[in-house]
XYZ file of C-alpha atoms in Angstrom:
364
model
C 140.253 126.691 -86.293
C 138.529 127.025 -89.663
C 138.334 123.776 -91.631
C 140.345 124.012 -94.828
C 138.656 123.158 -98.103
C 139.074 119.655 -99.542
C 139.527 119.906 -103.306
C 138.901 117.414 -106.119
C 140.741 118.286 -109.335
C 139.570 117.070 -112.760
C 141.604 117.894 -115.879
C 140.245 117.676 -119.411
C 143.832 117.320 -120.479
C 143.413 117.403 -124.244
C 141.532 120.706 -124.013
C 144.217 122.268 -121.805
C 147.261 120.949 -123.637
C 145.992 121.797 -127.115
C 144.673 125.160 -125.920
C 148.071 126.056 -124.486
C 149.827 124.973 -127.663
C 147.460 126.719 -130.088
C 146.944 129.980 -128.193
C 150.280 130.437 -126.447
C 152.705 130.262 -129.339
C 153.277 126.514 -129.134
C 154.207 126.613 -125.428
C 153.912 123.317 -123.564
C 151.341 122.990 -120.800
C 152.758 123.077 -117.260
C 150.702 121.632 -114.408
C 152.729 123.218 -111.595
C 151.121 126.728 -111.709
C 147.672 125.135 -111.322
C 148.863 123.023 -108.393
C 150.357 126.080 -106.712
C 147.185 128.149 -107.195
C 145.026 125.398 -105.688
C 147.409 124.901 -102.760
C 146.520 128.463 -101.735
C 142.822 127.575 -101.733
C 142.813 124.292 -99.820
C 144.006 120.691 -99.688
C 143.813 118.799 -102.988
C 142.762 115.231 -102.157
C 141.852 114.004 -105.662
C 143.812 114.681 -108.874
C 142.627 113.064 -112.106
C 143.467 113.813 -115.726
C 141.559 112.381 -118.703
C 143.052 111.814 -122.174
C 144.292 109.283 -124.679
C 147.789 109.295 -123.234
C 149.393 107.861 -126.354
C 149.173 111.423 -127.688
C 150.798 112.974 -124.596
C 153.641 110.632 -123.765
C 155.982 113.358 -122.457
C 153.245 114.893 -120.320
C 152.593 111.605 -118.509
C 155.862 111.830 -116.588
C 155.234 115.471 -115.636
C 151.770 114.664 -114.275
C 152.872 111.460 -112.531
C 155.532 113.393 -110.635
C 152.727 115.700 -109.438
C 150.707 112.679 -108.215
C 147.967 113.046 -110.822
C 145.971 109.896 -111.557
C 145.904 109.338 -115.322
C 142.570 108.112 -116.685
C 143.025 106.434 -120.060
C 140.478 107.110 -122.814
C 141.807 104.787 -125.554
C 139.326 105.527 -128.381
C 140.922 107.153 -131.401
C 138.011 108.473 -133.416
C 138.192 112.236 -133.094
C 134.973 113.633 -131.633
C 133.984 110.214 -130.273
C 137.157 110.075 -128.193
C 136.578 113.616 -126.982
C 132.990 112.891 -125.998
C 134.059 109.737 -124.165
C 136.582 111.699 -122.104
C 134.023 114.401 -121.261
C 131.364 111.873 -120.222
C 133.771 109.849 -118.095
C 135.020 113.000 -116.353
C 131.480 114.239 -115.660
C 130.313 110.860 -114.331
C 133.332 110.571 -112.021
C 132.818 114.099 -110.676
C 129.139 113.509 -109.865
C 129.917 110.136 -108.303
C 132.567 111.719 -106.097
C 130.186 114.521 -105.090
C 127.732 111.945 -103.706
C 130.273 109.545 -102.186
C 132.715 112.030 -100.569
C 130.808 114.517 -98.455
C 134.050 116.003 -97.124
C 135.019 117.291 -100.593
C 133.803 120.888 -100.649
C 135.386 122.192 -103.862
C 135.566 120.787 -107.380
C 138.057 122.156 -109.894
C 137.117 121.627 -113.545
C 140.122 122.284 -115.770
C 138.680 122.837 -119.220
C 137.460 125.634 -121.435
C 134.738 123.474 -123.003
C 131.184 124.780 -122.590
C 129.951 121.164 -122.531
C 130.961 121.106 -118.851
C 128.566 123.931 -117.963
C 125.727 121.516 -116.960
C 128.198 119.648 -114.739
C 129.155 122.903 -113.031
C 125.492 123.778 -112.438
C 124.794 120.322 -110.964
C 127.798 120.443 -108.623
C 126.737 123.868 -107.337
C 123.211 122.511 -106.882
C 124.792 119.839 -104.659
C 126.291 122.648 -102.527
C 129.801 122.276 -103.914
C 132.038 125.206 -104.769
C 133.282 125.017 -108.361
C 136.488 126.578 -109.655
C 137.140 126.540 -113.387
C 140.545 126.682 -115.056
C 141.052 127.256 -118.769
C 143.344 128.734 -121.389
C 142.075 132.216 -122.131
C 142.035 131.912 -125.916
C 140.230 128.566 -125.976
C 137.689 129.010 -123.157
C 134.012 129.288 -124.054
C 132.293 132.460 -122.875
C 129.571 130.299 -121.289
C 131.770 128.485 -118.779
C 133.360 131.191 -116.536
C 130.055 132.804 -115.421
C 128.747 129.401 -114.341
C 131.611 128.868 -111.864
C 132.145 130.305 -108.394
C 135.634 131.304 -109.499
C 137.428 130.978 -112.816
C 141.197 131.065 -113.232
C 142.763 131.725 -116.609
C 145.804 129.503 -116.934
C 147.640 132.245 -118.836
C 147.460 134.601 -115.820
C 148.599 132.154 -113.129
C 151.806 132.843 -111.266
C 154.627 130.821 -112.812
C 153.206 130.610 -116.344
C 155.699 132.043 -118.805
C 154.350 134.860 -120.976
C 155.004 134.042 -124.643
C 156.428 136.769 -126.883
C 153.818 138.671 -128.855
C 153.381 137.724 -132.497
C 154.443 141.140 -133.712
C 157.665 140.995 -131.737
C 158.366 137.339 -132.469
C 157.985 137.668 -136.226
C 159.272 141.181 -136.650
C 162.596 141.379 -138.483
C 165.224 143.855 -137.444
C 164.750 147.105 -139.292
C 167.606 148.005 -141.550
C 168.726 151.570 -142.102
C 168.044 152.787 -145.634
C 170.534 154.633 -147.828
C 171.562 157.833 -146.183
C 169.680 156.992 -142.977
C 171.206 156.575 -139.542
C 170.411 153.354 -137.639
C 167.805 153.872 -134.916
C 169.151 154.906 -131.546
C 168.328 152.726 -128.496
C 166.157 155.541 -127.080
C 164.234 155.699 -130.344
C 163.562 151.943 -130.250
C 162.273 152.250 -126.688
C 159.920 155.049 -127.735
C 158.671 152.901 -130.618
C 157.978 150.052 -128.218
C 155.958 152.393 -126.042
C 154.073 153.669 -129.077
C 153.193 150.103 -130.012
C 151.538 149.771 -126.613
C 153.942 147.993 -124.282
C 157.219 146.056 -124.270
C 157.210 142.465 -125.452
C 155.744 140.044 -122.949
C 154.069 142.663 -120.794
C 150.358 142.202 -120.073
C 147.990 145.123 -120.667
C 147.000 146.896 -117.483
C 143.352 146.960 -116.475
C 141.362 150.077 -115.696
C 141.707 150.769 -111.973
C 139.008 153.471 -112.227
C 136.556 150.854 -113.502
C 137.614 148.640 -110.601
C 136.923 151.481 -108.145
C 133.406 151.809 -109.580
C 132.825 148.053 -109.256
C 134.055 147.951 -105.647
C 132.042 151.039 -104.619
C 128.869 149.660 -106.184
C 129.388 146.290 -104.530
C 130.011 147.785 -101.082
C 126.927 149.991 -101.480
C 124.834 146.960 -102.399
C 126.112 144.934 -99.456
C 125.512 147.806 -97.046
C 121.985 148.159 -98.381
C 121.227 144.491 -97.777
C 121.390 145.112 -93.989
C 122.937 141.725 -93.305
C 125.873 142.669 -91.122
C 129.146 144.476 -91.639
C 130.953 144.272 -94.973
C 134.307 142.585 -94.416
C 137.091 142.297 -96.947
C 136.554 138.538 -97.269
C 132.829 139.003 -97.851
C 133.509 141.701 -100.432
C 135.977 139.449 -102.286
C 133.446 136.587 -102.383
C 130.804 138.948 -103.761
C 133.144 140.286 -106.446
C 133.882 136.714 -107.511
C 130.160 135.991 -107.715
C 129.767 139.008 -109.990
C 132.791 138.110 -112.093
C 134.358 134.670 -111.489
C 137.459 135.759 -113.422
C 138.162 138.650 -111.040
C 141.686 138.768 -109.655
C 143.391 141.705 -107.966
C 146.675 140.649 -109.590
C 145.238 141.667 -112.983
C 145.256 145.253 -111.688
C 148.811 145.089 -110.391
C 148.102 144.287 -106.719
C 149.695 141.371 -104.896
C 146.845 140.868 -102.418
C 143.234 141.928 -102.036
C 144.219 143.854 -98.903
C 146.735 145.868 -100.908
C 144.002 146.694 -103.408
C 141.675 147.884 -100.641
C 144.405 150.050 -99.113
C 144.964 151.651 -102.521
C 141.236 152.414 -102.874
C 141.109 153.733 -99.304
C 143.993 156.063 -100.120
C 141.916 157.454 -103.000
C 138.847 157.898 -100.768
C 136.817 155.243 -102.604
C 136.315 153.158 -99.437
C 137.007 153.406 -95.719
C 138.754 150.612 -93.817
C 138.266 149.820 -90.134
C 139.287 146.979 -87.837
C 137.124 143.950 -88.561
C 135.978 140.952 -86.527
C 139.096 138.961 -87.436
C 142.723 139.924 -87.857
C 143.569 140.610 -91.480
C 139.911 140.922 -92.450
C 139.066 144.640 -92.155
C 135.589 146.111 -92.340
C 134.948 147.988 -95.587
C 132.508 150.887 -95.946
C 131.874 153.848 -98.210
C 133.117 157.230 -96.993
C 130.343 159.117 -95.234
C 131.810 162.495 -96.109
C 134.612 163.777 -98.293
C 133.968 163.269 -101.987
C 130.291 162.537 -101.420
C 129.670 165.837 -99.683
C 131.679 167.630 -102.350
C 129.511 165.978 -105.031
C 126.322 167.007 -103.226
C 127.645 170.577 -103.074
C 128.462 170.460 -106.783
C 124.919 169.289 -107.569
C 123.420 172.079 -105.440
C 125.607 174.712 -107.114
C 124.825 173.538 -110.655
C 121.091 173.315 -109.958
C 121.207 176.780 -108.398
C 122.989 178.255 -111.428
C 120.666 176.617 -113.945
C 117.489 177.375 -112.031
C 118.003 181.064 -111.347
C 115.207 182.785 -109.420
C 114.287 179.476 -107.816
C 113.058 177.794 -110.992
C 113.262 173.975 -110.910
C 115.694 172.088 -113.133
C 114.809 168.843 -114.955
C 116.797 165.721 -114.140
C 117.259 164.910 -117.828
C 120.536 166.350 -119.066
C 121.608 167.461 -115.592
C 124.402 164.921 -115.355
C 126.042 166.420 -118.460
C 125.936 169.833 -116.797
C 127.738 168.420 -113.748
C 130.404 166.943 -115.981
C 130.970 170.302 -117.644
C 131.732 171.718 -114.220
C 133.682 168.646 -113.082
C 134.737 166.297 -115.936
C 135.706 163.447 -113.573
C 132.270 163.315 -111.910
C 130.812 159.793 -111.630
C 128.031 158.809 -109.255
C 129.134 155.197 -109.569
C 132.475 155.961 -107.924
C 130.458 157.129 -104.928
C 128.591 153.828 -104.782
C 125.359 154.862 -106.523
C 123.968 152.660 -109.242
C 122.293 155.504 -111.122
C 122.282 159.289 -111.305
C 118.706 159.302 -109.977
C 119.818 157.363 -106.902
C 122.596 159.916 -106.347
C 120.082 162.799 -106.605
C 117.737 161.078 -104.146
C 120.631 160.776 -101.683
C 121.418 164.467 -102.176
C 117.770 165.292 -101.510
C 117.842 163.206 -98.334
C 120.971 165.089 -97.283
C 119.232 168.452 -97.802
C 121.337 169.624 -100.758
C 118.413 169.760 -103.199
C 114.671 169.278 -103.334
C 113.583 166.467 -105.662
C 110.033 165.807 -106.839
C 108.294 164.078 -109.715
C 106.366 166.280 -112.127
C 103.621 164.606 -114.227
C 103.418 167.710 -116.406
C 107.120 167.613 -117.262
C 107.197 163.784 -117.178
C 110.495 164.109 -115.333
C 112.016 164.725 -111.904
C 112.543 168.376 -111.034
C 115.284 169.632 -108.710
C 115.552 172.867 -106.740
C 118.654 173.980 -104.851
C 118.308 174.159 -101.052
C 120.189 176.228 -98.522
């Protein structure tokens, strides 16, 4: 049986509590969504929160009920108090990394970029690091340094505050001689504004398909074994530690993969373990259609067998097929796509020093 991760949790509580208050419409910080998210990732064996608790008297009871050890930082001199809390938290984390070999994962709950060196050191010590921060108060430097970064605002169980425009918007009164707005009209206005109050913006699933296809292509090219769903998810998190399939409307990563398989972005096959399918790029289908499109466009442009320059060719393909994208097929560049088409016999591709460009000729 696979050994579950042992997790040490460190909370820069002032950063989290003030970040939640300032960027979430005054909403109080709730520890439970973080605890639930970590319970899905392993067994939390250490829970410590650092703050001057005289400022967070109500929060003490909430954290104590969740078995969080409260570390008192009593200084009351603004930045000096903040620095003392950061230093104490960093020292304790490093000490624990050396003294507790069984702890495999450290969770740093803060959006402060000052913790970036700590994250780098913990990873150097072969520890996995998960960051947690409030989206509006998290430094852009911290998430890329972590193995995984969770935005508190997006965790399951965190209430979505009403948007400012909806919260402060007075009811519109009908002017003289005007009828009050009908319910259907108000709904249409809400849609025109973007989305109903409290609803998160959806992310671009097409961009996600490109990211997944590129990642699978890269893993297949590394020739280091089959690409399983779990391996693909780990790689996506290394590329973007904030990645989460729930941001795209999927409950699980498997559901996301099944959606992409249904749109012929990837193929799924039975993997080495139950629930961990093997993921690959389709060998035929859209790829063969794209090769045929390239051959047809090159043939039309290069009548009488004349070669066609690579430069500007992609725009010609998009005129014939506006949704064309080599990245959706797993290719990192249009040149790589053309080389694959040449290998497949759709076109002939050669470099021309005279033209200072690649030249293509339709085959078949």
